[in-house]
mmCIF file of C-alpha atoms in Angstrom:
data_model
loop_
_atom_site.group_PDB
_atom_site.id
_atom_site.type_symbol
_atom_site.label_atom_id
_atom_site.label_comp_id
_atom_site.label_asym_id
_atom_site.label_seq_id
_atom_site.Cartn_x
_atom_site.Cartn_y
_atom_site.Cartn_z
ATOM 1 C CA MET A 242 -32.203 56.284 -1.780
ATOM 2 C CA THR A 243 -28.731 56.282 -3.455
ATOM 3 C CA ALA A 244 -26.123 53.415 -2.608
ATOM 4 C CA LEU A 245 -22.523 52.812 -3.190
ATOM 5 C CA ALA A 246 -21.867 48.901 -3.626
ATOM 6 C CA HIS A 247 -18.726 47.375 -3.472
ATOM 7 C CA LEU A 248 -19.127 44.220 -5.873
ATOM 8 C CA SER A 249 -16.573 41.413 -5.585
ATOM 9 C CA ARG A 250 -15.953 39.307 -8.921
ATOM 10 C CA ILE A 251 -13.596 36.553 -9.946
ATOM 11 C CA ARG A 252 -11.278 37.851 -12.507
ATOM 12 C CA HIS A 253 -9.404 34.514 -13.199
ATOM 13 C CA ALA A 254 -10.302 30.770 -11.546
ATOM 14 C CA GLY A 255 -7.559 28.142 -11.834
ATOM 15 C CA ILE A 256 -8.576 24.496 -11.409
ATOM 16 C CA LYS A 257 -6.418 21.516 -10.258
ATOM 17 C CA ILE A 258 -7.467 17.886 -10.045
ATOM 18 C CA ASP A 259 -5.305 16.440 -7.262
ATOM 19 C CA ALA A 260 -5.938 12.464 -7.726
ATOM 20 C CA THR A 261 -4.748 9.758 -6.353
ATOM 21 C CA GLU A 262 -3.222 8.203 -9.452
ATOM 22 C CA PRO A 263 -2.552 9.700 -12.815
ATOM 23 C CA ILE A 264 -5.508 10.555 -15.050
ATOM 24 C CA SER A 265 -6.037 11.380 -18.440
ATOM 25 C CA LEU A 266 -8.368 14.280 -19.225
ATOM 26 C CA ASP A 267 -9.306 15.616 -22.677
ATOM 27 C CA ILE A 268 -7.050 18.720 -22.314
ATOM 28 C CA THR A 269 -8.788 19.999 -25.559
ATOM 29 C CA GLY A 270 -12.071 20.634 -23.274
ATOM 30 C CA ASP A 271 -12.609 22.669 -20.435
ATOM 31 C CA LEU A 272 -11.674 21.687 -17.069
ATOM 32 C CA MET A 273 -14.682 23.875 -15.499
ATOM 33 C CA GLU A 274 -16.856 21.211 -17.557
ATOM 34 C CA THR A 275 -15.624 17.713 -15.961
ATOM 35 C CA PRO A 276 -18.067 15.925 -14.205
ATOM 36 C CA LEU A 277 -17.678 14.807 -10.636
ATOM 37 C CA PHE A 278 -18.768 11.971 -9.127
ATOM 38 C CA SER A 279 -19.375 10.882 -5.659
ATOM 39 C CA PRO A 280 -17.609 7.764 -4.023
ATOM 40 C CA THR A 281 -20.822 5.946 -4.563
ATOM 41 C CA ARG A 282 -20.376 6.898 -8.405
ATOM 42 C CA GLY A 283 -23.658 9.522 -8.228
ATOM 43 C CA GLY A 284 -23.392 12.438 -10.074
ATOM 44 C CA LEU A 285 -22.415 15.618 -8.374
ATOM 45 C CA GLY A 286 -22.586 18.186 -11.042
ATOM 46 C CA THR A 287 -19.524 19.843 -12.775
ATOM 47 C CA VAL A 288 -16.372 21.639 -11.582
ATOM 48 C CA ARG A 289 -18.283 24.989 -12.852
ATOM 49 C CA GLY A 290 -21.426 24.242 -11.230
ATOM 50 C CA HIS A 291 -19.670 23.680 -7.676
ATOM 51 C CA LEU A 292 -17.268 26.822 -8.216
ATOM 52 C CA PHE A 293 -20.372 29.252 -9.117
ATOM 53 C CA ALA A 294 -22.603 27.793 -6.467
ATOM 54 C CA ARG A 295 -20.102 28.105 -3.790
ATOM 55 C CA TRP A 296 -19.294 31.526 -4.639
ATOM 56 C CA ASN A 297 -22.872 32.736 -5.023
ATOM 57 C CA ALA A 298 -23.645 31.247 -1.403
ATOM 58 C CA GLY A 299 -20.594 33.285 0.068
ATOM 59 C CA GLN A 300 -18.869 30.475 0.573
ATOM 60 C CA LEU A 301 -15.412 31.502 -1.237
ATOM 61 C CA PRO A 302 -13.380 34.500 -0.284
ATOM 62 C CA THR A 303 -14.791 37.877 -1.539
ATOM 63 C CA ASP A 304 -12.227 40.168 -0.360
ATOM 64 C CA PRO A 305 -9.609 41.284 -3.053
ATOM 65 C CA GLY A 306 -6.751 39.030 -3.566
ATOM 66 C CA GLU A 307 -5.258 36.112 -4.632
ATOM 67 C CA TYR A 308 -6.360 32.765 -2.992
ATOM 68 C CA GLN A 309 -4.634 29.374 -3.846
ATOM 69 C CA ASP A 310 -5.661 25.578 -3.574
ATOM 70 C CA LEU A 311 -8.987 25.950 -2.087
ATOM 71 C CA ASP A 312 -10.689 22.700 -1.473
ATOM 72 C CA LEU A 313 -13.957 23.169 -3.814
ATOM 73 C CA LEU A 314 -16.318 20.584 -2.680
ATOM 74 C CA ASN A 315 -14.975 19.978 0.899
ATOM 75 C CA GLU A 316 -16.055 16.311 0.685
ATOM 76 C CA PRO A 317 -14.504 13.225 -1.317
ATOM 77 C CA CYS A 318 -15.119 13.066 -4.994
ATOM 78 C CA GLN A 319 -14.201 10.828 -7.903
ATOM 79 C CA VAL A 320 -13.214 11.813 -11.435
ATOM 80 C CA TYR A 321 -13.704 9.156 -14.449
ATOM 81 C CA SER A 322 -10.354 8.705 -16.607
ATOM 82 C CA ARG A 323 -9.561 5.619 -18.768
ATOM 83 C CA GLY A 324 -12.702 3.777 -17.888
ATOM 84 C CA ALA A 325 -12.312 3.919 -14.155
ATOM 85 C CA TYR A 326 -13.081 6.323 -11.189
ATOM 86 C CA VAL A 327 -10.178 7.819 -9.725
ATOM 87 C CA ASN A 328 -10.532 9.415 -6.114
ATOM 88 C CA ALA A 329 -9.608 13.213 -6.363
ATOM 89 C CA ARG A 330 -9.618 16.465 -4.715
ATOM 90 C CA ILE A 331 -10.708 19.704 -6.640
ATOM 91 C CA LEU A 332 -8.665 22.515 -5.875
ATOM 92 C CA VAL A 333 -9.292 26.115 -7.209
ATOM 93 C CA SER A 334 -7.001 29.393 -7.113
ATOM 94 C CA LEU A 335 -8.963 32.533 -7.427
ATOM 95 C CA GLU A 336 -8.250 35.985 -8.208
ATOM 96 C CA VAL A 337 -10.772 38.400 -6.733
ATOM 97 C CA TYR A 338 -11.123 41.936 -7.496
ATOM 98 C CA GLN A 339 -13.824 44.647 -6.119
ATOM 99 C CA SER A 340 -15.512 47.482 -8.354
ATOM 100 C CA ARG A 341 -17.286 50.395 -6.863
ATOM 101 C CA HIS A 342 -20.830 51.236 -8.235
ATOM 102 C CA PHE A 343 -23.361 54.096 -7.638
ATOM 103 C CA GLY A 344 -26.828 53.985 -8.125
ATOM 104 C CA SER A 345 -30.238 54.000 -6.006
ATOM 105 C CA PHE A 346 -33.119 51.869 -4.951
ATOM 106 C CA THR A 347 -36.618 52.459 -5.268
ATOM 107 C CA PRO A 348 -38.387 52.159 -1.667
ATOM 108 C CA ASP A 349 -40.051 48.834 -2.803
ATOM 109 C CA GLN A 350 -36.534 47.651 -3.979
ATOM 110 C CA LEU A 351 -35.326 48.536 -0.147
ATOM 111 C CA ALA A 352 -38.198 46.571 1.117
ATOM 112 C CA VAL A 353 -37.279 43.522 -0.892
ATOM 113 C CA LEU A 354 -33.498 43.735 0.161
ATOM 114 C CA ALA A 355 -35.029 44.030 3.896
ATOM 115 C CA ALA A 356 -36.857 40.827 3.662
ATOM 116 C CA GLY A 357 -34.067 38.916 1.755
ATOM 117 C CA ASN A 358 -31.619 39.788 5.018
ATOM 118 C CA ASP A 359 -33.863 39.152 7.781
ATOM 119 C CA PRO A 360 -35.475 35.090 7.270
ATOM 120 C CA GLU A 361 -38.259 35.842 9.945
ATOM 121 C CA GLN A 362 -39.665 38.823 7.694
ATOM 122 C CA GLU A 363 -42.084 37.511 5.169
ATOM 123 C CA LEU A 364 -41.938 39.491 1.890
ATOM 124 C CA ASP A 365 -45.156 41.216 1.219
ATOM 125 C CA PRO A 366 -46.789 39.590 -1.885
ATOM 126 C CA ALA A 367 -47.144 43.040 -3.600
ATOM 127 C CA LEU A 368 -43.201 42.903 -3.936
ATOM 128 C CA THR A 369 -42.884 39.392 -5.353
ATOM 129 C CA ASN A 370 -42.677 41.148 -9.064
ATOM 130 C CA VAL A 371 -40.126 44.048 -8.082
ATOM 131 C CA SER A 372 -37.281 44.169 -10.528
ATOM 132 C CA MET A 373 -34.270 44.798 -9.301
ATOM 133 C CA PRO A 374 -31.421 46.619 -10.588
ATOM 134 C CA ASN A 375 -28.231 45.163 -12.171
ATOM 135 C CA ILE A 376 -25.532 46.932 -10.467
ATOM 136 C CA LEU A 377 -23.052 45.787 -13.233
ATOM 137 C CA ILE A 378 -25.269 47.376 -16.088
ATOM 138 C CA ASP A 379 -27.641 49.885 -14.237
ATOM 139 C CA TRP A 380 -25.512 51.660 -12.090
ATOM 140 C CA GLN A 381 -22.267 53.765 -12.524
ATOM 141 C CA GLU A 382 -18.797 52.123 -11.881
ATOM 142 C CA ILE A 383 -16.747 54.463 -9.846
ATOM 143 C CA PRO A 384 -12.931 54.227 -10.382
ATOM 144 C CA THR A 385 -11.149 53.259 -7.338
ATOM 145 C CA GLU A 386 -8.831 56.204 -6.927
ATOM 146 C CA ALA A 387 -12.169 58.392 -7.376
ATOM 147 C CA PRO A 388 -13.698 59.935 -4.229
ATOM 148 C CA PRO A 389 -17.078 58.272 -3.746
ATOM 149 C CA PRO A 390 -20.228 60.451 -4.758
ATOM 150 C CA GLU A 391 -22.291 61.203 -1.602
ATOM 151 C CA HIS A 392 -24.726 58.081 -0.738
ATOM 152 C CA GLU A 393 -27.242 57.235 1.888
ATOM 153 C CA ILE A 394 -25.855 53.595 2.107
ATOM 154 C CA GLU A 395 -22.882 51.461 1.464
ATOM 155 C CA PHE A 396 -22.821 47.685 0.826
ATOM 156 C CA HIS A 397 -20.841 44.878 -0.174
ATOM 157 C CA ALA A 398 -21.886 42.130 -2.315
ATOM 158 C CA VAL A 399 -21.071 39.611 -5.130
ATOM 159 C CA ALA A 400 -21.599 39.230 -8.290
ATOM 160 C CA ARG A 401 -23.846 36.278 -9.151
ATOM 161 C CA TYR A 402 -22.543 33.659 -11.491
#
């Protein structure tokens, strides 16, 4: 079955650490790798881990555009600076864009997609090894100004990170 996919991707992500007091971070490093801690000092992972987890879960805007100062954790966190834990909010600014891709699904791939969209439907064990297309690699990108080719289904998705 032929399909047209509108695929949202992050073009740019800016990170801001809004701390309750001045902090000192290694500016030669990557802010995305900053470790985050709970108020009880338990490890929460990294900024990158939270950003990509929220994106992959559909918890960040996916429409094309620029989004400023989105609260990445929606919960209190701390960063480690100069020998102390400091309360902080982690804010992200995103530039999201969409590309269009044309390709096709086999009947087995469609069955896997249908099962994944219906929490009450169990996947047929025979379909557990069905290989899904990598839309960015396997499908043809269609310029935004070009008319779309004839297709049977159209959907919106996010590129997973």
